[in-house]
Each structure stands twice: as structure tokens, then as C-alpha cells.
Amino acid sequence: MNWNGIQAIWRFEMARFFRSIIQSIVSPVLSTSLYFVVFGAAIGSRIQEVEGVSYGAFIVPGLIMLSVLTQSLQNASFGIYFPKFIGTIYEVLSAPISSLEIVIGYVGAAACKSLMIGAIILITSFFFVDISIAHPFWMVAFLVLTCVSFSLLGFIIGIWAKSFEQLNLVPLLVVTPLVFLGGSFYSITMLPPIWQTISLFNPVLYLVSGFRWAFFGMSDVPVAASLVAITGFTALCLGIVWWIFKTGYRLKA
Amino acid sequence: MPSIVSVKNVRKSYDDGFEALKGVSLDIEEGEILALLGPNGAGKTTLISTICGITTPTSGSISVGGFDVSADYRAARNLIGLVPQEINLEPFEFVMNTVRFSRGLFGKARNDALIEDVLRDLSLYEKRNNRTVELSGGMKRRVLIAKALSHEPRVLFLDEPTAGVDVELRKDMWELVERLRQDGVTVILTTHYIEEAEAIADRIGVINNGEILLVEDKTALMARMGQKEMRIELTEAATKLPESLSDYNLVLSDDGASLVYSYDTKAQRTGITSLLKDLQAAGLGLRDVQTSQSSLEDIFVGLVKESS
């Protein structure tokens, strides 16, 4: 293993994060606080408890997921797209470093960044609502798996994208709607039956549900289903990444 | 000498049918400076990219230091440093960090002392804490070289290192290549400038339309360049060359109005004095005499024209 190489990529990517530290940290803290003010305090005060959990606390897992998914996609896709765009990718391609090591470096850094943002949002939420975490181990496990799998997806998008527009297209048109419709801010039991059934086809529902179970011990779908979904999704992304490097798709001529 | 880079019958064709390399074979000896000359689009960059692993060849094999660049890519790439033609640099990164990054990427442990030496050699030391975006074009190119040298390569590829750089940097670059040669580093550079190839290369390769037209020792090429021609215009057209002049390397033009004499300027005697005497003896009157020298440029242009 070329550990120095992995470390070099990881550090380089993390440096990008810390160069814009204000934006990296202040932005999620601010937007989370706004969500708490609007959803938690203003609207939440008119909403009954959801299955015994106050609405303000109920939305915490969804809020964390919303940010973590978006940040993972953004960081990972930009991390690999930018070197392609400015041409510095030549160095990575000509270095004695394997595809696996490249992925560990880029995806690992992106996942670390979103993990940090997730932690910051969780800490912020302690200032607004009372929350206790029922299954801390599973909470961390779901969070890490989500960071990794969506950073992998972001990496794939970054390699696929040929322009900045395409880079933003998937997160904007696909992921944001899925997150909002995936029960981030409500339990799907609040929906009419037909929409409950449709929601079951939304992969993000399984993430949010499993993550919320780790907090409050309640979920929209069985926890096992959530675990299978996220593991399956990670495996799918790994498969696509493997294919990309095998064929050199949009990386090598 | 053993060849450190061995390219065997490498072809590269793209999906649209364009064939960038048409069966290129090339052996590069350890420690030599090879200049690859060729017009734009000749395949110089494709060849380098294929050796360095950025482009996958359609067929053929390449080894560096005896290691196959595909099967044994780690060992092969460890030996290679690449300075690309385009100035590709992360704009907001500091010079020191970006060079450090390159060393790490190639699996080498951090060694700031070595990197500082490389920066000093390239007159970049003062700029080590600048962001790359703040540097001039020439300085950026030096950063690219520093990155390529940061992991102590044994083979250095310089793709058009002096395209669009000022005289001072070009001179620095030539000195750098000389220093690398003394350290035993093999240098392959592509260039448009024939004087550059003349000034620093041991061997010169000419490539056009994806084919290597010639790889020759520079001195052998220079010897060919030493050939001069003297065109002698006669006052009266001759029908055939007089018998007494048959010992000279003379060619009579088709219309008989002029003679072309080829000679070697580096030989002890050019034979011009005796030729002129013998011409007079043969009764031929001279209207005018012109001499011209064939240059590497002529050879190059001739080869490229022939192959196009």
C-alpha cells in the first residue's frame, strides 16, 4: 500500500476544507439553527409530539442527514472534479498509486469532512432541544456509512461530470428532493397510504429511518431493512467506482 | 548501455478512428538526453502520456527500468518524473505544499530539506510560501519541474519545457538538464526548437503523424549538417560533365546551366581550390558561385514533409 500517497491526497483535500473553515463550519451551523427556529420553534410548537418525541428533537436526525448527504456529495464530487477541470489530475494518474488508494484518499477525506459537519450539527442541536441517543454505536455506524456511501456517489458524479452544471445537477435535481421526501422532517405515517407506499421506493427514507431509530428507538421501516439498504447502496457505489477505474471512464484516454 | 525506457510497437487509436501513435518503437538509454522533435499533433505528448500511464495504449508494450508500465506500474512509475506541457496547478495551494504533495503521492516519506534544495535549484525558494496563483507563468513552470523532481526520479519527461518562456528561464532549464545528466538522470524532452535539441541533447528523435522517422546521435546528425553545397553557374550551358572533372562530387543540372558540388566543411581539404582550377582548365566559364549549408532544420523539415 502507498500510505504516503493516500495521506498526501487526504491532507490536500482536508486543507481545502480548512482553507474555507468559516464557510465549512459556520454555514451548516447557521442553516441548522435556522431550521430549528423555523421548523422546531415556529411550526413545531403547533405540531404534536411524533410518537412520543417532541417535534424539535424528531427532526434532528433528518437535519443531520440532510447536511451530511449534501456535503458528502458536494465535497467528494468537487474534490475529484476540480483536478480534472484544472488538469492537475495528470499527477495522480501518473503516480505509483492504485485506484483503491486514490479512492481511499479522496472519498476518505470527503467522508471525514461530512462526519465533522454531522458532529457539529449534532452539537448545535443540543443547544436547541433535549435529545438522548438510544443506540450510540448504531448512530455512529449509520452516520459513517452514510458519509462513506454518499461520498462514493459524489466521487462518481465528479468523474462523470463534464461541466460545473452537471456537477450540481444530480445533487440539486435528485438528491435534495429525495431527502425532503424521505421523511427527514416527518414520519411517513403522517402521509396518505398511497404516498407511504411511494416513499418506500425512496432510498433516503431507509437512511433517515435507521438513523432516527438509533436516536429514539423508533423507525418508519425495520432497522434491518435500513442496514441492508445502506450496505447495498455502498456496495453498488463501490462496484461503479471499480468499473470506472477498470475502464478508465472519463479519467484516462 | 542498457535501455531504461523501452517502447515496443505502441499504437494508440481513439474511438473516432484517429490514430495518434502508429506502431512506435523507441529505446532510450540510461543517462542520455533525448530530444523528441516534431510539429504540433505529431504524437509527442501522446507518446509521453502513454509511457507515464495517463493514456492507455491500444497495443504494444512499454517498460521503464525493466518494469512493465501496466503490470508493474508502481515500480515503473516510481522512476518517472513528468513535467506536462500545460501549466496545471492547484491555484490556491502554497508552493511548498504542492511540491510536498507530489512527493507524498509518489509514496516517498516527507523530506522538507530535499524539497527546499529542489526549490533553491529552481530559484523558487523565496516563493515557497506563495500561493501558486500569485506566480508568473515562468515561475509556475518551475513549480511543475519542482513537483516532478520532488520524488527523485531516474527518468524525467519534459514536455515542451521552454515553449513560451523567456530567454533566462530557457537558459536555466538547459543548465538544469545538464545538472540532471551529471546525476545520471535520463531526460526526455519534446521541443519545437531545433537549437534547443542541438544545445542539450545526446540523441535526437523526429516524430511526425504518430511515427518515429529517425532517432540518431546528435553528432552524426551534425556531421550530416556539415555538408555544404556549392552551386556554380556556367556562362555557357554544358551538355555533359568533362572527363577531367569526374573525380569531383559534381552534379550537372538538367539544363546544363549549373553544377552542384557537395563537400564536407569539416574535412581537411574542401577541394574547392583545385576544382576551380580544373574548371578553368576544362574551359568552363563561371557566371556565379553560391554556397549553402544544410541544417538540422532542413533535415527535419525534409523528413516531416516526406512523411506527410
Coordinates of N, CA, C and O in Angstrom, one line a residue, chain B residues 91-221:
Chain B
P91 N -4.6 26.3 -7.9 CA -4.3 27.8 -7.8 C -4.1 28.3 -6.3 O -3.3 29.2 -6.1
F92 N -4.8 27.7 -5.4 CA -4.8 28.3 -4.0 C -3.8 27.6 -3.1 O -3.8 27.9 -1.9
E93 N -3.1 26.7 -3.6 CA -2.2 25.9 -2.7 C -0.8 26.7 -2.7 O -0.4 27.3 -3.6
F94 N -0.1 26.5 -1.5 CA 1.2 27.1 -1.4 C 2.2 26.2 -2.2 O 2.1 25.0 -2.3
V95 N 3.2 26.9 -2.6 CA 4.3 26.3 -3.5 C 4.8 25.1 -2.7 O 4.9 23.9 -3.2
M96 N 5.2 25.3 -1.4 CA 5.9 24.2 -0.6 C 4.9 23.0 -0.5 O 5.3 21.9 -0.7
N97 N 3.6 23.3 -0.2 CA 2.7 22.3 0.0 C 2.4 21.4 -1.3 O 2.3 20.2 -1.2
T98 N 2.3 22.1 -2.4 CA 2.0 21.4 -3.6 C 3.2 20.5 -4.0 O 3.0 19.4 -4.6
V99 N 4.4 20.9 -3.7 CA 5.6 20.1 -4.0 C 5.6 18.9 -3.0 O 5.9 17.8 -3.4
R100 N 5.3 19.2 -1.8 CA 5.3 18.2 -0.8 C 4.2 17.1 -1.2 O 4.4 15.9 -1.0
F101 N 3.1 17.6 -1.7 CA 2.0 16.7 -2.1 C 2.5 15.7 -3.1 O 2.3 14.5 -3.1
S102 N 3.3 16.2 -4.1 CA 3.8 15.4 -5.2 C 4.7 14.3 -4.6 O 4.6 13.1 -5.0
R103 N 5.6 14.7 -3.7 CA 6.5 13.7 -3.1 C 5.7 12.6 -2.4 O 5.9 11.4 -2.6
G104 N 4.7 13.0 -1.6 CA 3.8 12.0 -0.9 C 3.1 11.1 -1.8 O 3.0 9.9 -1.6
L105 N 2.5 11.7 -2.9 CA 1.8 10.9 -3.9 C 2.6 9.8 -4.5 O 2.1 8.7 -4.8
F106 N 3.9 10.0 -4.6 CA 4.8 9.0 -5.2 C 5.3 8.1 -4.1 O 6.3 7.3 -4.3
G107 N 4.7 8.2 -2.9 CA 4.9 7.2 -1.8 C 6.2 7.5 -1.0 O 6.6 6.6 -0.2
K108 N 6.8 8.6 -1.2 CA 8.0 8.9 -0.5 C 7.7 9.6 0.8 O 6.8 10.4 0.9
A109 N 8.5 9.3 1.8 CA 8.3 9.9 3.1 C 8.7 11.4 3.0 O 9.5 11.8 2.2
R110 N 8.0 12.2 3.9 CA 8.2 13.6 3.9 C 9.7 14.0 4.1 O 10.4 13.4 4.9
N111 N 10.2 14.9 3.2 CA 11.6 15.3 3.4 C 11.7 16.7 2.9 O 12.0 17.1 1.8
D112 N 11.5 17.6 3.9 CA 11.4 19.1 3.6 C 12.8 19.6 3.2 O 12.9 20.5 2.3
A113 N 13.9 19.0 3.7 CA 15.2 19.5 3.4 C 15.5 19.3 1.9 O 16.0 20.2 1.2
L114 N 15.1 18.1 1.4 CA 15.3 17.8 0.0 C 14.4 18.7 -0.9 O 14.9 19.2 -1.9
I115 N 13.2 18.9 -0.5 CA 12.3 19.8 -1.3 C 12.8 21.2 -1.3 O 12.8 21.9 -2.3
E116 N 13.4 21.7 -0.2 CA 13.9 23.0 -0.2 C 15.1 23.1 -1.1 O 15.3 24.2 -1.8
D117 N 15.9 22.1 -1.2 CA 17.1 22.1 -2.1 C 16.6 22.2 -3.6 O 17.1 22.9 -4.4
V118 N 15.5 21.4 -3.9 CA 15.0 21.4 -5.2 C 14.5 22.8 -5.5 O 14.7 23.4 -6.6
L119 N 13.8 23.4 -4.6 CA 13.3 24.8 -4.8 C 14.4 25.8 -5.0 O 14.3 26.7 -5.8
R120 N 15.5 25.6 -4.2 CA 16.6 26.5 -4.4 C 17.2 26.4 -5.8 O 17.5 27.4 -6.4
D121 N 17.4 25.1 -6.2 CA 18.0 24.9 -7.5 C 17.2 25.5 -8.6 O 17.7 25.9 -9.7
L122 N 15.9 25.7 -8.4 CA 15.0 26.2 -9.4 C 14.7 27.7 -9.2 O 13.8 28.3 -9.8
S123 N 15.5 28.3 -8.2 CA 15.2 29.7 -7.8 C 13.8 30.0 -7.4 O 13.2 31.0 -7.7
L124 N 13.3 29.0 -6.7 CA 11.9 29.1 -6.2 C 11.8 29.3 -4.7 O 10.7 29.4 -4.2
Y125 N 12.9 29.2 -4.1 CA 12.9 29.1 -2.6 C 12.2 30.3 -2.0 O 11.4 30.1 -1.0
E126 N 12.5 31.5 -2.5 CA 11.9 32.7 -2.0 C 10.3 32.7 -2.1 O 9.6 33.4 -1.4
K127 N 9.9 31.9 -3.1 CA 8.4 31.8 -3.3 C 7.7 30.7 -2.6 O 6.6 30.4 -2.9
R128 N 8.4 30.0 -1.8 CA 7.9 28.7 -1.2 C 6.6 28.9 -0.4 O 5.8 28.1 -0.4
N129 N 6.4 30.1 0.1 CA 5.2 30.4 0.9 C 4.2 31.2 0.1 O 3.3 31.8 0.7
N130 N 4.4 31.3 -1.2 CA 3.4 32.0 -2.0 C 2.4 31.0 -2.5 O 2.7 29.8 -2.7
R131 N 1.2 31.5 -2.8 CA 0.2 30.6 -3.5 C 0.6 30.6 -5.0 O 1.0 31.5 -5.5
T132 N 0.3 29.4 -5.6 CA 0.7 29.3 -7.0 C 0.1 30.3 -7.9 O 0.6 30.7 -8.9
V133 N -1.1 30.7 -7.5 CA -1.9 31.7 -8.4 C -1.2 33.0 -8.4 O -1.3 33.8 -9.4
E134 N -0.3 33.3 -7.4 CA 0.4 34.6 -7.4 C 1.6 34.6 -8.3 O 2.3 35.6 -8.4
L135 N 2.0 33.5 -8.8 CA 3.3 33.4 -9.5 C 3.1 33.7 -11.0 O 2.1 33.6 -11.6
S136 N 4.3 34.1 -11.6 CA 4.3 34.4 -13.1 C 4.3 33.1 -13.8 O 4.5 32.0 -13.2
G137 N 4.0 33.1 -15.1 CA 4.0 31.9 -15.9 C 5.3 31.1 -15.8 O 5.2 29.9 -15.6
G138 N 6.4 31.8 -15.9 CA 7.7 31.1 -15.8 C 7.9 30.4 -14.5 O 8.4 29.3 -14.4
M139 N 7.5 31.1 -13.4 CA 7.6 30.6 -12.1 C 6.7 29.3 -11.9 O 7.1 28.4 -11.3
K140 N 5.5 29.4 -12.5 CA 4.6 28.3 -12.4 C 5.3 27.0 -13.1 O 5.2 25.9 -12.6
R141 N 5.9 27.3 -14.2 CA 6.6 26.2 -14.9 C 7.7 25.6 -14.0 O 7.9 24.4 -13.9
R142 N 8.4 26.4 -13.3 CA 9.4 25.9 -12.3 C 8.8 25.1 -11.2 O 9.4 24.1 -10.8
V143 N 7.6 25.5 -10.8 CA 6.9 24.7 -9.8 C 6.6 23.3 -10.3 O 6.8 22.3 -9.6
L144 N 6.2 23.3 -11.5 CA 5.9 22.0 -12.1 C 7.1 21.1 -12.2 O 7.0 19.9 -11.9
I145 N 8.2 21.7 -12.5 CA 9.5 20.9 -12.5 C 9.9 20.5 -11.1 O 10.3 19.3 -10.9
A146 N 9.7 21.4 -10.1 CA 10.0 21.0 -8.7 C 9.1 19.8 -8.3 O 9.6 18.9 -7.6
K147 N 7.9 19.8 -8.7 CA 7.0 18.7 -8.4 C 7.5 17.4 -9.0 O 7.5 16.4 -8.3
A148 N 7.9 17.5 -10.2 CA 8.4 16.3 -10.9 C 9.7 15.8 -10.3 O 9.9 14.6 -10.2
L149 N 10.5 16.7 -9.7 CA 11.8 16.3 -9.2 C 11.7 15.9 -7.7 O 12.6 15.4 -7.1
S150 N 10.5 16.2 -7.1 CA 10.4 16.1 -5.6 C 10.6 14.6 -5.2 O 10.9 14.4 -4.0
H151 N 10.3 13.7 -6.1 CA 10.4 12.3 -5.6 C 11.6 11.6 -6.2 O 11.7 10.4 -6.3
E152 N 12.6 12.4 -6.6 CA 13.9 11.9 -7.1 C 13.8 10.9 -8.2 O 14.2 9.7 -8.1
P153 N 13.2 11.3 -9.4 CA 13.0 10.3 -10.5 C 14.3 10.0 -11.1 O 15.3 10.8 -11.1
R154 N 14.4 8.8 -11.8 CA 15.5 8.5 -12.6 C 15.4 8.8 -14.1 O 16.3 8.9 -14.8
V155 N 14.1 9.0 -14.4 CA 13.8 9.4 -15.8 C 12.9 10.6 -15.7 O 11.8 10.5 -15.1
L156 N 13.3 11.6 -16.4 CA 12.4 12.9 -16.4 C 11.9 13.2 -17.8 O 12.7 13.3 -18.7
F157 N 10.6 13.3 -17.9 CA 10.0 13.8 -19.1 C 9.7 15.3 -19.0 O 9.0 15.7 -18.1
L158 N 10.2 16.0 -20.0 CA 9.9 17.4 -20.0 C 9.1 17.7 -21.3 O 9.7 17.6 -22.4
D159 N 7.8 17.9 -21.2 CA 7.0 18.1 -22.4 C 7.0 19.6 -22.8 O 6.4 20.4 -22.1
E160 N 7.7 20.0 -23.8 CA 7.8 21.4 -24.3 C 8.2 22.3 -23.1 O 7.4 23.2 -22.8
P161 N 9.3 22.1 -22.4 CA 9.6 22.8 -21.2 C 9.9 24.3 -21.5 O 9.7 25.1 -20.6
T162 N 10.2 24.6 -22.7 CA 10.6 26.0 -23.0 C 9.7 26.7 -24.0 O 10.0 27.8 -24.5
A163 N 8.5 26.1 -24.2 CA 7.5 26.7 -25.0 C 7.0 28.0 -24.4 O 6.5 27.9 -23.2
G164 N 7.2 29.1 -25.0 CA 6.7 30.4 -24.4 C 7.3 30.9 -23.2 O 6.7 31.6 -22.4
V165 N 8.6 30.5 -22.9 CA 9.2 31.0 -21.7 C 10.4 32.0 -22.2 O 10.8 31.9 -23.3
D166 N 10.8 32.8 -21.2 CA 11.8 33.8 -21.6 C 13.2 33.2 -21.7 O 13.4 32.1 -21.3
V167 N 14.1 34.0 -22.2 CA 15.4 33.5 -22.5 C 16.1 33.0 -21.2 O 16.8 32.0 -21.2
E168 N 15.9 33.8 -20.1 CA 16.6 33.5 -18.9 C 16.1 32.1 -18.4 O 17.0 31.2 -18.0
L169 N 14.8 31.9 -18.4 CA 14.3 30.6 -18.0 C 14.8 29.4 -18.9 O 15.2 28.4 -18.4
R170 N 14.9 29.7 -20.2 CA 15.3 28.7 -21.1 C 16.8 28.3 -20.7 O 17.1 27.1 -20.7
K171 N 17.6 29.3 -20.5 CA 19.0 29.1 -20.1 C 19.1 28.3 -18.8 O 19.8 27.3 -18.7
D172 N 18.2 28.7 -17.8 CA 18.2 27.9 -16.6 C 17.8 26.5 -16.8 O 18.3 25.6 -16.2
M173 N 16.8 26.3 -17.7 CA 16.3 25.0 -17.9 C 17.4 24.1 -18.5 O 17.6 22.9 -18.2
W174 N 18.2 24.7 -19.4 CA 19.3 23.9 -20.1 C 20.3 23.5 -19.0 O 20.9 22.4 -19.0
E175 N 20.6 24.5 -18.1 CA 21.6 24.2 -17.0 C 21.1 23.1 -16.1 O 21.8 22.2 -15.7
L176 N 19.8 23.1 -15.9 CA 19.2 22.1 -15.0 C 19.3 20.7 -15.7 O 19.7 19.8 -15.0
V177 N 19.0 20.7 -17.0 CA 19.1 19.4 -17.7 C 20.6 18.9 -17.6 O 20.8 17.7 -17.4
E178 N 21.5 19.8 -17.7 CA 22.9 19.4 -17.6 C 23.3 18.9 -16.2 O 24.0 17.8 -16.1
R179 N 22.7 19.5 -15.2 CA 23.0 19.0 -13.8 C 22.3 17.6 -13.6 O 22.9 16.7 -13.0
L180 N 21.2 17.4 -14.2 CA 20.5 16.2 -14.0 C 21.3 15.1 -14.7 O 21.4 14.0 -14.3
R181 N 21.9 15.4 -15.9 CA 22.7 14.5 -16.6 C 23.9 14.1 -15.8 O 24.2 12.9 -15.7
Q182 N 24.5 15.0 -15.1 CA 25.6 14.7 -14.2 C 25.2 13.8 -13.1 O 26.0 13.0 -12.6
D183 N 23.9 13.9 -12.6 CA 23.4 13.0 -11.6 C 23.0 11.6 -12.2 O 22.5 10.8 -11.4
G184 N 23.1 11.5 -13.5 CA 22.7 10.2 -14.1 C 21.3 10.1 -14.4 O 20.8 9.0 -14.7
V185 N 20.5 11.2 -14.3 CA 19.1 11.1 -14.7 C 18.9 11.1 -16.2 O 19.6 11.9 -16.9
T186 N 18.1 10.3 -16.7 CA 17.7 10.2 -18.1 C 16.7 11.3 -18.4 O 15.7 11.4 -17.6
V187 N 16.9 12.1 -19.4 CA 15.9 13.2 -19.7 C 15.4 13.1 -21.1 O 16.2 12.9 -22.0
I188 N 14.1 13.1 -21.2 CA 13.5 13.0 -22.5 C 12.7 14.4 -22.6 O 11.8 14.6 -21.8
L189 N 13.0 15.1 -23.6 CA 12.3 16.4 -23.7 C 11.7 16.5 -25.1 O 12.3 16.0 -26.1
T190 N 10.5 17.1 -25.2 CA 10.0 17.4 -26.5 C 10.1 18.9 -26.8 O 10.1 19.7 -25.8
T191 N 10.3 19.2 -28.0 CA 10.5 20.6 -28.3 C 10.2 20.9 -29.8 O 10.2 20.1 -30.6
H192 N 9.9 22.2 -30.0 CA 9.8 22.7 -31.3 C 11.1 23.3 -31.8 O 11.3 23.5 -33.0
Y193 N 11.9 23.7 -30.8 CA 13.1 24.5 -31.1 C 14.3 23.6 -31.4 O 14.7 22.8 -30.6
I194 N 14.7 23.7 -32.6 CA 15.8 22.8 -33.1 C 17.1 23.2 -32.4 O 17.9 22.3 -32.0
E195 N 17.3 24.5 -32.1 CA 18.5 24.9 -31.4 C 18.6 24.3 -30.0 O 19.7 24.0 -29.5
E196 N 17.4 24.1 -29.5 CA 17.4 23.5 -28.1 C 17.9 22.1 -28.2 O 18.7 21.7 -27.4
A197 N 17.4 21.3 -29.1 CA 17.8 20.0 -29.3 C 19.3 19.9 -29.5 O 20.0 19.1 -29.0
E198 N 19.8 20.9 -30.4 CA 21.2 20.9 -30.7 C 22.0 21.2 -29.4 O 23.1 20.7 -29.2
A199 N 21.5 22.1 -28.6 CA 22.3 22.6 -27.5 C 22.4 21.5 -26.4 O 23.4 21.4 -25.7
I200 N 21.4 20.7 -26.1 CA 21.4 19.9 -24.9 C 21.3 18.4 -25.1 O 21.6 17.6 -24.3
A201 N 20.8 18.0 -26.3 CA 20.5 16.6 -26.5 C 21.7 15.7 -26.9 O 22.7 16.2 -27.5
D202 N 21.7 14.5 -26.5 CA 22.7 13.5 -26.9 C 22.2 12.9 -28.2 O 23.0 12.6 -29.2
R203 N 20.9 12.6 -28.2 CA 20.3 12.0 -29.4 C 19.1 12.8 -29.7 O 18.4 13.4 -28.9
I204 N 18.7 12.7 -31.0 CA 17.6 13.4 -31.5 C 16.6 12.5 -32.2 O 17.0 11.7 -33.0
G205 N 15.4 12.5 -31.8 CA 14.3 11.7 -32.5 C 13.4 12.6 -33.2 O 13.1 13.7 -32.7
V206 N 13.0 12.3 -34.3 CA 12.0 13.1 -35.1 C 10.7 12.3 -35.2 O 10.7 11.1 -35.6
I207 N 9.6 12.9 -34.8 CA 8.3 12.2 -34.8 C 7.3 13.0 -35.6 O 7.3 14.2 -35.5
N208 N 6.6 12.3 -36.4 CA 5.5 13.0 -37.2 C 4.4 12.0 -37.5 O 4.6 10.9 -37.8
N209 N 3.2 12.5 -37.5 CA 2.0 11.7 -37.8 C 2.0 10.4 -37.0 O 1.7 9.3 -37.6
G210 N 2.4 10.4 -35.8 CA 2.4 9.2 -34.9 C 3.5 8.2 -35.3 O 3.4 7.0 -34.9
E211 N 4.5 8.6 -36.0 CA 5.6 7.6 -36.4 C 6.9 8.3 -36.1 O 7.1 9.5 -36.3
I212 N 7.8 7.4 -35.6 CA 9.2 7.9 -35.4 C 9.9 7.8 -36.7 O 10.0 6.8 -37.3
L213 N 10.4 9.0 -37.2 CA 11.0 9.0 -38.5 C 12.5 8.7 -38.4 O 13.1 8.1 -39.3
L214 N 13.1 9.1 -37.3 CA 14.5 8.9 -37.1 C 14.9 9.1 -35.7 O 14.3 9.9 -35.0
V215 N 15.8 8.3 -35.2 CA 16.5 8.6 -33.9 C 18.0 8.4 -34.2 O 18.4 7.4 -34.6
E216 N 18.7 9.5 -34.0 CA 20.1 9.5 -34.3 C 20.9 10.2 -33.3 O 20.4 11.2 -32.7
D217 N 22.1 9.8 -33.2 CA 23.1 10.5 -32.4 C 23.2 11.9 -32.9 O 23.2 12.2 -34.1
K218 N 23.3 12.9 -32.0 CA 23.3 14.3 -32.4 C 24.6 14.5 -33.3 O 24.5 15.2 -34.3
T219 N 25.7 14.0 -32.9 CA 26.9 14.3 -33.6 C 26.9 13.7 -35.0 O 27.3 14.4 -36.0
A220 N 26.2 12.6 -35.2 CA 26.0 12.0 -36.5 C 25.2 12.9 -37.4 O 25.4 13.2 -38.5
L221 N 24.1 13.5 -36.7 CA 23.3 14.4 -37.4 C 24.0 15.7 -37.8 O 23.9 16.2 -38.9

